[in-house]
Amino acid sequence: MSLTELADHIERIHHTYLHTELPCLEKMVTKVAAAHGEKEPRLMRIKDIFLALSAELATHLMKEEQIL
Ligand SMILES: [Fe+2]
């Protein structure tokens, strides 16, 4: 597989997966934290960490898709 084919494969399979799943997971982690975060503060921390990870991944994917 050439580098171009590999880059296309990564974008088509792995980036598409993340573009689909990250927004769903953000909604779920936010919903769980809102519903149960008062009784279990670690859920708020998990939400914050996940949202930071998701934002970082979004930037990473965008850079790869636009620069590489
Ligand atoms: Fe990457």
PDB file of C-alpha atoms in Angstrom, residues 30-52:
ATOM      1  CA  THR A  30     -22.319  14.857  29.739  1.00  0.00           C
ATOM      2  CA  LYS A  31     -25.737  13.304  30.415  1.00  0.00           C
ATOM      3  CA  VAL A  32     -24.364  10.841  32.983  1.00  0.00           C
ATOM      4  CA  ALA A  33     -22.379  13.576  34.746  1.00  0.00           C
ATOM      5  CA  ALA A  34     -25.455  15.824  34.893  1.00  0.00           C
ATOM      6  CA  ALA A  35     -27.646  13.035  36.245  1.00  0.00           C
ATOM      7  CA  HIS A  36     -25.264  11.475  38.759  1.00  0.00           C
ATOM      8  CA  GLY A  37     -22.333  13.864  39.148  1.00  0.00           C
ATOM      9  CA  GLU A  38     -23.632  15.403  42.336  1.00  0.00           C
ATOM     10  CA  LYS A  39     -23.594  12.059  44.149  1.00  0.00           C
ATOM     11  CA  GLU A  40     -20.461  10.825  42.398  1.00  0.00           C
ATOM     12  CA  PRO A  41     -18.058  13.744  41.712  1.00  0.00           C
ATOM     13  CA  ARG A  42     -15.643  11.483  39.818  1.00  0.00           C
ATOM     14  CA  LEU A  43     -18.178  11.477  36.975  1.00  0.00           C
ATOM     15  CA  MET A  44     -17.666  15.230  36.577  1.00  0.00           C
ATOM     16  CA  ARG A  45     -13.918  14.684  36.398  1.00  0.00           C
ATOM     17  CA  ILE A  46     -14.383  11.912  33.832  1.00  0.00           C
ATOM     18  CA  LYS A  47     -16.582  14.224  31.750  1.00  0.00           C
ATOM     19  CA  ASP A  48     -13.998  17.033  31.895  1.00  0.00           C
ATOM     20  CA  ILE A  49     -11.161  14.688  30.933  1.00  0.00           C
ATOM     21  CA  PHE A  50     -13.159  13.129  28.106  1.00  0.00           C
ATOM     22  CA  LEU A  51     -14.219  16.508  26.678  1.00  0.00           C
ATOM     23  CA  ALA A  52     -10.593  17.686  26.758  1.00  0.00           C
TER      24      ALA A  52
END
